[in-house]
C-alpha cells in the first residue's frame, strides 16, 4: 500500500527533475506550445497512477513511453495545429539526445543564476512582490501595506510570478501566463 | 480529465500561497487534503509547485547553503600544527591540520538549525544536508573523502571506480560501492541507511549493507537490520520537507519535529508519549502538527513562548 508521503517523495526525486527533458520531448512531438501544460499534466497523472501499483525501474524511459502514449491518444481526439508534421514515431535518436544532457544535477551556482534570470524576466511589480514575500518573508497583508496596493493585487501578482518562476526553474520559458488568456481554455476529454 | 492544467495549477497555487499565511487553519488543511485526494492530477500539480517553491526558498535563503574554500598552505620549516579558523555564519569550526607536503583544497558545507539544503560536490555527487549539519569534503586523484562533523546527510554518489568515496563520521567510516544512502552522526553512534546500491561500513568484518538495510554503529558494537524500502523512504522524507509517520509513538514524532523547530515540544507523560500516530506533516509547521495531535488524538496542549507541553489529560 503506497502512502502519499512516499509517492510525493518519489515524484519529486525521480520525475520532476526530468521536466526539462520532458518539455523538449513533448515540444518535438506536438508543436503547439499552448497544449504543453495539459499534456504534461496528463503524463504526470498517468505516472502517479502507475507508481501506485509498481514503480518503473527506469523512470526516464518509462516517462517518455507514457508521454508518447499521451500524445498519440491526444492526436486521436483532434488534429494538432501543424497538421503537416504528423507522428512518425519517436526515434531512438530523440531519446538518446536527452540522455546526454545531465539536466538532473544543476550545480548550485547554475541554479542560482537560473533563478536570478527567472526573476529578471518577471514584470517589475511582480518581481517586487515576489522579493518581498519570499526574500523578506512578508505576509500578503504586509506587502499590500508596504506597496500601497490592494491585497487582491498582491495575491494576483504573487500567483503569476510564482507560477512563471516555478516553470522557469523546472526548465520552461518563464513567461507569465495570465489565466483566461490561454488559447484553449476549455474542457478536454471525452 | 475535466479541468485544464491551467485551472488546476491556479487552484494548486492558490492553496500553496494561502498555506504560507498565518491564517491557514485546520479547516483549510482539510480542504487541501480533500482536493489533493480527489485526483492524481491535483497531486501532480501541487507537488510540482511545492517542488519549485522549495527550490526558490532554498535559493533565496542563501544562508542555508554556505560554501567556503579553505586552502591549507605549506609552511616551510614550521613544525607546529596549523590551526585554521573557518567562519560559517552561526558558528565556526576549528580545523587542525599539520603542514603537509601538498596543498590540499577542502570545501565545507553547513546548514543552520532548521535548514535543509542540497549541494553538488565537484565530482558530481549530490548531497542533501539536514538541519544543523556540517560536512567537509576533500578529493584527490586517488579518493574522495567527506567528514560529517555533525548532523545528517543523504548522498547520491557519482560512480568513479578509480576513486572510492569514503564518508567519515566520528570513528566510523562508510565506503561507497553503490549510490544512495544516508549517514547520520549522533552523539555516540552513527546510523547508515542504504536506499540504493551498496556500502561497506567499518567495524569487525566490515559489513556490507544493501538496499533497505540500516546499520547503527556504536564505538564497540553495531546492529544491522533490514526494513521495507517504503519504510526507509518514509524515514528519509525529510529531504522534501515532510516528516512522515506510521504507527509512530508521539515521543518519536516529537523528537523529529524538535530537530527543525526552535520552540521545543515536550512530552509531558508516558501515556501521551506512547500514543501512536500516523500522517505526513510539513516539518516547518509545528503549530499544525500540534493542532492535529489535539484534534485528532485528543492530546492536551499547554504552551508558552518557549515550549509546547503535551499530556494525556
PDB file of C-alpha atoms in Angstrom, chain B residues 58-303:
ATOM      1  CA  UNK B  58      16.370  27.380  -0.831  1.00  0.00           C
ATOM      2  CA  UNK B  59      17.956  29.637  -3.428  1.00  0.00           C
ATOM      3  CA  UNK B  60      16.595  32.742  -1.812  1.00  0.00           C
ATOM      4  CA  UNK B  61      17.627  31.581   1.635  1.00  0.00           C
ATOM      5  CA  UNK B  62      21.248  31.613   0.673  1.00  0.00           C
ATOM      6  CA  UNK B  63      22.178  31.352   4.311  1.00  0.00           C
ATOM      7  CA  UNK B  64      21.188  27.694   4.255  1.00  0.00           C
ATOM      8  CA  UNK B  65      23.937  26.838   1.853  1.00  0.00           C
ATOM      9  CA  UNK B  66      27.339  28.080   2.656  1.00  0.00           C
ATOM     10  CA  UNK B  67      30.290  27.148   0.620  1.00  0.00           C
ATOM     11  CA  UNK B  68      33.774  28.044   1.670  1.00  0.00           C
ATOM     12  CA  UNK B  69      37.007  27.008   0.163  1.00  0.00           C
ATOM     13  CA  UNK B  70      39.900  26.773   2.505  1.00  0.00           C
ATOM     14  CA  UNK B  71      43.368  26.389   1.252  1.00  0.00           C
ATOM     15  CA  UNK B  72      45.956  24.918   3.552  1.00  0.00           C
ATOM     16  CA  UNK B  73      49.296  26.385   2.714  1.00  0.00           C
ATOM     17  CA  UNK B  74      52.627  24.756   3.022  1.00  0.00           C
ATOM     18  CA  UNK B  75      54.733  26.455   5.678  1.00  0.00           C
ATOM     19  CA  UNK B  76      58.297  25.512   5.141  1.00  0.00           C
ATOM     20  CA  UNK B  77      60.229  24.691   8.267  1.00  0.00           C
ATOM     21  CA  UNK B  78      57.267  25.037  10.601  1.00  0.00           C
ATOM     22  CA  UNK B  79      56.898  22.021  12.844  1.00  0.00           C
ATOM     23  CA  UNK B  80      53.981  23.295  14.871  1.00  0.00           C
ATOM     24  CA  UNK B  81      50.449  22.466  13.844  1.00  0.00           C
ATOM     25  CA  UNK B  82      48.490  24.995  11.954  1.00  0.00           C
ATOM     26  CA  UNK B  83      45.082  25.991  13.201  1.00  0.00           C
ATOM     27  CA  UNK B  84      42.692  27.287  10.636  1.00  0.00           C
ATOM     28  CA  UNK B  85      39.515  29.016  11.643  1.00  0.00           C
ATOM     29  CA  UNK B  86      36.785  28.709   9.091  1.00  0.00           C
ATOM     30  CA  UNK B  87      33.926  31.025   9.816  1.00  0.00           C
ATOM     31  CA  UNK B  88      30.469  29.981   8.739  1.00  0.00           C
ATOM     32  CA  UNK B  89      27.516  32.126   9.747  1.00  0.00           C
ATOM     33  CA  UNK B  90      26.143  30.984  13.054  1.00  0.00           C
ATOM     34  CA  UNK B  91      29.244  29.213  14.257  1.00  0.00           C
ATOM     35  CA  UNK B  92      32.785  28.333  13.480  1.00  0.00           C
ATOM     36  CA  UNK B  93      34.830  25.185  13.158  1.00  0.00           C
ATOM     37  CA  UNK B  94      38.359  24.740  14.307  1.00  0.00           C
ATOM     38  CA  UNK B  95      40.313  22.750  11.837  1.00  0.00           C
ATOM     39  CA  UNK B  96      43.658  21.488  12.938  1.00  0.00           C
ATOM     40  CA  UNK B  97      45.980  20.479  10.219  1.00  0.00           C
ATOM     41  CA  UNK B  98      49.635  19.564  10.238  1.00  0.00           C
ATOM     42  CA  UNK B  99      51.631  21.063   7.435  1.00  0.00           C
ATOM     43  CA  UNK B 100      51.617  18.635   4.590  1.00  0.00           C
ATOM     44  CA  UNK B 101      53.741  18.422   1.522  1.00  0.00           C
ATOM     45  CA  UNK B 102      50.903  19.078  -0.845  1.00  0.00           C
ATOM     46  CA  UNK B 103      48.438  21.933  -0.621  1.00  0.00           C
ATOM     47  CA  UNK B 104      45.002  20.485  -0.401  1.00  0.00           C
ATOM     48  CA  UNK B 105      41.678  22.052  -1.082  1.00  0.00           C
ATOM     49  CA  UNK B 106      38.716  21.304   1.046  1.00  0.00           C
ATOM     50  CA  UNK B 107      35.174  22.571   0.848  1.00  0.00           C
ATOM     51  CA  UNK B 108      32.852  22.951   3.774  1.00  0.00           C
ATOM     52  CA  UNK B 109      29.076  22.896   3.711  1.00  0.00           C
ATOM     53  CA  UNK B 110      26.809  23.643   6.593  1.00  0.00           C
ATOM     54  CA  UNK B 111      23.152  24.196   7.317  1.00  0.00           C
ATOM     55  CA  UNK B 112      21.668  26.171  10.122  1.00  0.00           C
ATOM     56  CA  UNK B 113      19.294  24.730  12.636  1.00  0.00           C
ATOM     57  CA  UNK B 114      16.032  24.035  10.835  1.00  0.00           C
ATOM     58  CA  UNK B 115      17.511  24.419   7.372  1.00  0.00           C
ATOM     59  CA  UNK B 116      17.677  21.706   4.765  1.00  0.00           C
ATOM     60  CA  UNK B 117      19.754  22.176   1.704  1.00  0.00           C
ATOM     61  CA  UNK B 118      21.204  20.498  -1.344  1.00  0.00           C
ATOM     62  CA  UNK B 119      24.662  20.791  -2.758  1.00  0.00           C
ATOM     63  CA  UNK B 120      26.567  19.284  -5.639  1.00  0.00           C
ATOM     64  CA  UNK B 121      30.149  18.304  -4.930  1.00  0.00           C
ATOM     65  CA  UNK B 122      32.860  18.911  -7.513  1.00  0.00           C
ATOM     66  CA  UNK B 123      32.730  15.266  -8.538  1.00  0.00           C
ATOM     67  CA  UNK B 124      29.016  15.457  -9.257  1.00  0.00           C
ATOM     68  CA  UNK B 125      27.860  13.734  -6.091  1.00  0.00           C
ATOM     69  CA  UNK B 126      24.641  15.174  -4.793  1.00  0.00           C
ATOM     70  CA  UNK B 127      24.298  15.893  -1.098  1.00  0.00           C
ATOM     71  CA  UNK B 128      21.193  16.743   0.852  1.00  0.00           C
ATOM     72  CA  UNK B 129      22.034  18.182   4.253  1.00  0.00           C
ATOM     73  CA  UNK B 130      19.563  18.001   7.088  1.00  0.00           C
ATOM     74  CA  UNK B 131      19.102  20.561   9.853  1.00  0.00           C
ATOM     75  CA  UNK B 132      22.226  21.651  11.764  1.00  0.00           C
ATOM     76  CA  UNK B 133      24.595  19.623   9.631  1.00  0.00           C
ATOM     77  CA  UNK B 134      28.196  20.367   8.815  1.00  0.00           C
ATOM     78  CA  UNK B 135      30.447  18.425   6.461  1.00  0.00           C
ATOM     79  CA  UNK B 136      33.831  18.828   4.865  1.00  0.00           C
ATOM     80  CA  UNK B 137      34.793  17.392   1.509  1.00  0.00           C
ATOM     81  CA  UNK B 138      38.214  16.791   0.043  1.00  0.00           C
ATOM     82  CA  UNK B 139      39.214  14.990  -3.087  1.00  0.00           C
ATOM     83  CA  UNK B 140      42.433  13.826  -4.668  1.00  0.00           C
ATOM     84  CA  UNK B 141      43.313  11.728  -7.663  1.00  0.00           C
ATOM     85  CA  UNK B 142      43.031   8.608  -5.525  1.00  0.00           C
ATOM     86  CA  UNK B 143      39.950   9.148  -3.451  1.00  0.00           C
ATOM     87  CA  UNK B 144      37.064  11.316  -2.367  1.00  0.00           C
ATOM     88  CA  UNK B 145      36.604  11.868   1.336  1.00  0.00           C
ATOM     89  CA  UNK B 146      33.825  13.541   3.256  1.00  0.00           C
ATOM     90  CA  UNK B 147      33.733  14.135   7.008  1.00  0.00           C
ATOM     91  CA  UNK B 148      30.451  14.616   8.817  1.00  0.00           C
ATOM     92  CA  UNK B 149      31.125  16.886  11.751  1.00  0.00           C
ATOM     93  CA  UNK B 150      27.519  16.974  12.860  1.00  0.00           C
ATOM     94  CA  UNK B 151      24.036  16.165  11.639  1.00  0.00           C
ATOM     95  CA  UNK B 152      22.764  14.038   8.820  1.00  0.00           C
ATOM     96  CA  UNK B 153      23.380  13.915   5.095  1.00  0.00           C
ATOM     97  CA  UNK B 154      21.914  11.957   2.269  1.00  0.00           C
ATOM     98  CA  UNK B 155      24.219  11.029  -0.584  1.00  0.00           C
ATOM     99  CA  UNK B 156      23.697  10.272  -4.225  1.00  0.00           C
ATOM    100  CA  UNK B 157      27.222   9.380  -5.220  1.00  0.00           C
ATOM    101  CA  UNK B 158      28.513   9.524  -8.774  1.00  0.00           C
ATOM    102  CA  UNK B 159      30.214   6.391  -9.882  1.00  0.00           C
ATOM    103  CA  UNK B 160      34.005   6.544 -10.122  1.00  0.00           C
ATOM    104  CA  UNK B 161      35.679   3.173  -9.795  1.00  0.00           C
ATOM    105  CA  UNK B 162      39.140   4.724  -9.603  1.00  0.00           C
ATOM    106  CA  UNK B 163      38.266   6.937  -6.685  1.00  0.00           C
ATOM    107  CA  UNK B 164      36.306   5.378  -3.860  1.00  0.00           C
ATOM    108  CA  UNK B 165      34.030   7.707  -1.934  1.00  0.00           C
ATOM    109  CA  UNK B 166      34.511   7.435   1.816  1.00  0.00           C
ATOM    110  CA  UNK B 167      32.410   9.112   4.493  1.00  0.00           C
ATOM    111  CA  UNK B 168      33.822   9.568   7.994  1.00  0.00           C
ATOM    112  CA  UNK B 169      31.571  10.116  10.968  1.00  0.00           C
ATOM    113  CA  UNK B 170      33.437  10.189  14.266  1.00  0.00           C
ATOM    114  CA  UNK B 171      35.408   6.971  14.290  1.00  0.00           C
ATOM    115  CA  UNK B 172      33.176   5.255  11.797  1.00  0.00           C
ATOM    116  CA  UNK B 173      33.777   5.063   8.085  1.00  0.00           C
ATOM    117  CA  UNK B 174      31.474   4.235   5.218  1.00  0.00           C
ATOM    118  CA  UNK B 175      32.955   3.235   1.864  1.00  0.00           C
ATOM    119  CA  UNK B 176      30.614   3.686  -1.038  1.00  0.00           C
ATOM    120  CA  UNK B 177      30.182   0.925  -3.518  1.00  0.00           C
ATOM    121  CA  UNK B 178      26.772   1.956  -4.778  1.00  0.00           C
ATOM    122  CA  UNK B 179      24.734   5.068  -4.925  1.00  0.00           C
ATOM    123  CA  UNK B 180      22.153   6.311  -2.442  1.00  0.00           C
ATOM    124  CA  UNK B 181      22.432   6.274   1.281  1.00  0.00           C
ATOM    125  CA  UNK B 182      22.240   8.465   4.349  1.00  0.00           C
ATOM    126  CA  UNK B 183      24.648   8.894   7.219  1.00  0.00           C
ATOM    127  CA  UNK B 184      23.579  10.434  10.496  1.00  0.00           C
ATOM    128  CA  UNK B 185      26.052  11.315  13.188  1.00  0.00           C
ATOM    129  CA  UNK B 186      24.552  11.174  16.663  1.00  0.00           C
ATOM    130  CA  UNK B 187      26.438  11.797  19.876  1.00  0.00           C
ATOM    131  CA  UNK B 188      27.581   8.233  20.490  1.00  0.00           C
ATOM    132  CA  UNK B 189      26.700   6.481  17.306  1.00  0.00           C
ATOM    133  CA  UNK B 190      26.335   6.709  13.573  1.00  0.00           C
ATOM    134  CA  UNK B 191      23.331   5.483  11.640  1.00  0.00           C
ATOM    135  CA  UNK B 192      23.763   4.483   7.988  1.00  0.00           C
ATOM    136  CA  UNK B 193      20.793   3.629   5.768  1.00  0.00           C
ATOM    137  CA  UNK B 194      21.019   2.384   2.206  1.00  0.00           C
ATOM    138  CA  UNK B 195      18.319   3.282  -0.270  1.00  0.00           C
ATOM    139  CA  UNK B 196      20.038   2.007  -3.415  1.00  0.00           C
ATOM    140  CA  UNK B 197      23.292   0.227  -4.085  1.00  0.00           C
ATOM    141  CA  UNK B 198      25.765  -0.980  -1.505  1.00  0.00           C
ATOM    142  CA  UNK B 199      28.072   0.492   1.055  1.00  0.00           C
ATOM    143  CA  UNK B 200      30.706  -1.046   3.260  1.00  0.00           C
ATOM    144  CA  UNK B 201      30.802   0.108   6.853  1.00  0.00           C
ATOM    145  CA  UNK B 202      33.797  -0.027   9.169  1.00  0.00           C
ATOM    146  CA  UNK B 203      33.823  -2.443  12.089  1.00  0.00           C
ATOM    147  CA  UNK B 204      34.722  -6.060  12.676  1.00  0.00           C
ATOM    148  CA  UNK B 205      34.410  -7.939   9.404  1.00  0.00           C
ATOM    149  CA  UNK B 206      33.446  -4.785   7.524  1.00  0.00           C
ATOM    150  CA  UNK B 207      29.737  -5.361   6.940  1.00  0.00           C
ATOM    151  CA  UNK B 208      28.313  -4.599   3.529  1.00  0.00           C
ATOM    152  CA  UNK B 209      24.866  -3.025   3.548  1.00  0.00           C
ATOM    153  CA  UNK B 210      22.448  -3.316   0.697  1.00  0.00           C
ATOM    154  CA  UNK B 211      19.170  -1.671  -0.190  1.00  0.00           C
ATOM    155  CA  UNK B 212      16.797  -1.394   2.695  1.00  0.00           C
ATOM    156  CA  UNK B 213      19.425  -2.102   5.328  1.00  0.00           C
ATOM    157  CA  UNK B 214      20.408   0.131   8.178  1.00  0.00           C
ATOM    158  CA  UNK B 215      23.399  -0.104  10.474  1.00  0.00           C
ATOM    159  CA  UNK B 216      23.536   1.581  13.864  1.00  0.00           C
ATOM    160  CA  UNK B 217      27.211   1.755  14.693  1.00  0.00           C
ATOM    161  CA  UNK B 218      28.442   2.466  18.192  1.00  0.00           C
ATOM    162  CA  UNK B 219      32.034   2.548  19.350  1.00  0.00           C
ATOM    163  CA  UNK B 220      32.032  -1.056  20.482  1.00  0.00           C
ATOM    164  CA  UNK B 221      29.221  -2.735  18.634  1.00  0.00           C
ATOM    165  CA  UNK B 222      26.976  -2.460  15.611  1.00  0.00           C
ATOM    166  CA  UNK B 223      23.482  -3.515  14.808  1.00  0.00           C
ATOM    167  CA  UNK B 224      22.302  -4.170  11.279  1.00  0.00           C
ATOM    168  CA  UNK B 225      18.678  -4.577  10.339  1.00  0.00           C
ATOM    169  CA  UNK B 226      16.512  -4.575   7.242  1.00  0.00           C
ATOM    170  CA  UNK B 227      13.463  -2.527   6.532  1.00  0.00           C
ATOM    171  CA  UNK B 228      10.931  -2.404   3.793  1.00  0.00           C
ATOM    172  CA  UNK B 229      12.191   0.243   1.335  1.00  0.00           C
ATOM    173  CA  UNK B 230       8.966   2.197   1.729  1.00  0.00           C
ATOM    174  CA  UNK B 231       9.574   2.430   5.462  1.00  0.00           C
ATOM    175  CA  UNK B 232      13.052   3.702   4.762  1.00  0.00           C
ATOM    176  CA  UNK B 233      11.728   6.257   2.289  1.00  0.00           C
ATOM    177  CA  UNK B 234       9.362   7.477   4.938  1.00  0.00           C
ATOM    178  CA  UNK B 235      12.217   7.934   7.370  1.00  0.00           C
ATOM    179  CA  UNK B 236      14.156   9.902   4.762  1.00  0.00           C
ATOM    180  CA  UNK B 237      11.190  12.018   3.710  1.00  0.00           C
ATOM    181  CA  UNK B 238      12.770  14.989   5.467  1.00  0.00           C
ATOM    182  CA  UNK B 239      14.575  15.573   2.180  1.00  0.00           C
ATOM    183  CA  UNK B 240      11.406  17.034   0.753  1.00  0.00           C
ATOM    184  CA  UNK B 241      10.398  18.944   3.852  1.00  0.00           C
ATOM    185  CA  UNK B 242       7.994  16.317   5.112  1.00  0.00           C
ATOM    186  CA  UNK B 243       8.009  14.188   8.231  1.00  0.00           C
ATOM    187  CA  UNK B 244       6.021  11.047   7.642  1.00  0.00           C
ATOM    188  CA  UNK B 245       4.856   8.778  10.428  1.00  0.00           C
ATOM    189  CA  UNK B 246       3.037   5.498  10.519  1.00  0.00           C
ATOM    190  CA  UNK B 247       2.188   3.821  13.780  1.00  0.00           C
ATOM    191  CA  UNK B 248       4.806   6.042  15.386  1.00  0.00           C
ATOM    192  CA  UNK B 249       4.786   6.854  19.117  1.00  0.00           C
ATOM    193  CA  UNK B 250       4.311  10.568  19.762  1.00  0.00           C
ATOM    194  CA  UNK B 251       7.589  10.785  21.647  1.00  0.00           C
ATOM    195  CA  UNK B 252       9.456   9.759  18.475  1.00  0.00           C
ATOM    196  CA  UNK B 253       7.470  12.099  16.267  1.00  0.00           C
ATOM    197  CA  UNK B 254       8.155  14.944  18.665  1.00  0.00           C
ATOM    198  CA  UNK B 255      11.882  14.181  18.709  1.00  0.00           C
ATOM    199  CA  UNK B 256      11.878  14.555  14.937  1.00  0.00           C
ATOM    200  CA  UNK B 257       9.977  17.842  14.962  1.00  0.00           C
ATOM    201  CA  UNK B 258      12.311  19.255  17.561  1.00  0.00           C
ATOM    202  CA  UNK B 259      15.181  18.890  15.126  1.00  0.00           C
ATOM    203  CA  UNK B 260      13.728  21.576  12.927  1.00  0.00           C
ATOM    204  CA  UNK B 261      11.981  23.936  15.275  1.00  0.00           C
ATOM    205  CA  UNK B 262      13.364  26.282  17.910  1.00  0.00           C
ATOM    206  CA  UNK B 263      10.261  26.046  20.044  1.00  0.00           C
ATOM    207  CA  UNK B 264      10.521  22.589  21.593  1.00  0.00           C
ATOM    208  CA  UNK B 265       7.654  20.229  22.100  1.00  0.00           C
ATOM    209  CA  UNK B 266       7.840  18.428  25.422  1.00  0.00           C
ATOM    210  CA  UNK B 267       6.199  15.089  26.081  1.00  0.00           C
ATOM    211  CA  UNK B 268       4.550  15.571  29.475  1.00  0.00           C
ATOM    212  CA  UNK B 269       3.810  11.992  30.432  1.00  0.00           C
ATOM    213  CA  UNK B 270       4.472   8.427  29.331  1.00  0.00           C
ATOM    214  CA  UNK B 271       0.928   7.813  28.220  1.00  0.00           C
ATOM    215  CA  UNK B 272       0.915  10.580  25.646  1.00  0.00           C
ATOM    216  CA  UNK B 273       4.468   9.710  24.608  1.00  0.00           C
ATOM    217  CA  UNK B 274       3.436   6.169  23.790  1.00  0.00           C
ATOM    218  CA  UNK B 275       0.333   7.100  21.806  1.00  0.00           C
ATOM    219  CA  UNK B 276       0.783   6.084  18.196  1.00  0.00           C
ATOM    220  CA  UNK B 277       0.109   8.428  15.313  1.00  0.00           C
ATOM    221  CA  UNK B 278       0.294   8.423  11.544  1.00  0.00           C
ATOM    222  CA  UNK B 279       0.365  11.000   8.791  1.00  0.00           C
ATOM    223  CA  UNK B 280       2.654  13.298   6.869  1.00  0.00           C
ATOM    224  CA  UNK B 281       3.471  16.737   8.189  1.00  0.00           C
ATOM    225  CA  UNK B 282       5.222  19.778   6.884  1.00  0.00           C
ATOM    226  CA  UNK B 283       8.227  19.831   9.191  1.00  0.00           C
ATOM    227  CA  UNK B 284       8.299  23.604   9.300  1.00  0.00           C
ATOM    228  CA  UNK B 285       4.748  23.878  10.546  1.00  0.00           C
ATOM    229  CA  UNK B 286       4.934  22.789  14.139  1.00  0.00           C
ATOM    230  CA  UNK B 287       1.678  24.505  15.089  1.00  0.00           C
ATOM    231  CA  UNK B 288      -0.201  22.480  12.563  1.00  0.00           C
ATOM    232  CA  UNK B 289       1.325  19.245  13.904  1.00  0.00           C
ATOM    233  CA  UNK B 290       0.364  20.104  17.458  1.00  0.00           C
ATOM    234  CA  UNK B 291      -3.105  21.147  16.379  1.00  0.00           C
ATOM    235  CA  UNK B 292      -3.667  17.806  14.730  1.00  0.00           C
ATOM    236  CA  UNK B 293      -2.467  15.955  17.836  1.00  0.00           C
ATOM    237  CA  UNK B 294      -5.056  17.924  19.740  1.00  0.00           C
ATOM    238  CA  UNK B 295      -7.996  17.469  17.422  1.00  0.00           C
ATOM    239  CA  UNK B 296      -7.342  14.011  16.026  1.00  0.00           C
ATOM    240  CA  UNK B 297      -5.730  12.335  19.022  1.00  0.00           C
ATOM    241  CA  UNK B 298      -7.230  14.169  21.944  1.00  0.00           C
ATOM    242  CA  UNK B 299      -3.867  15.273  23.290  1.00  0.00           C
ATOM    243  CA  UNK B 300      -3.942  18.100  25.832  1.00  0.00           C
ATOM    244  CA  UNK B 301      -1.704  21.004  24.923  1.00  0.00           C
ATOM    245  CA  UNK B 302      -0.255  23.750  27.093  1.00  0.00           C
ATOM    246  CA  UNK B 303       2.083  26.245  25.538  1.00  0.00           C
TER     247      UNK B 303
END
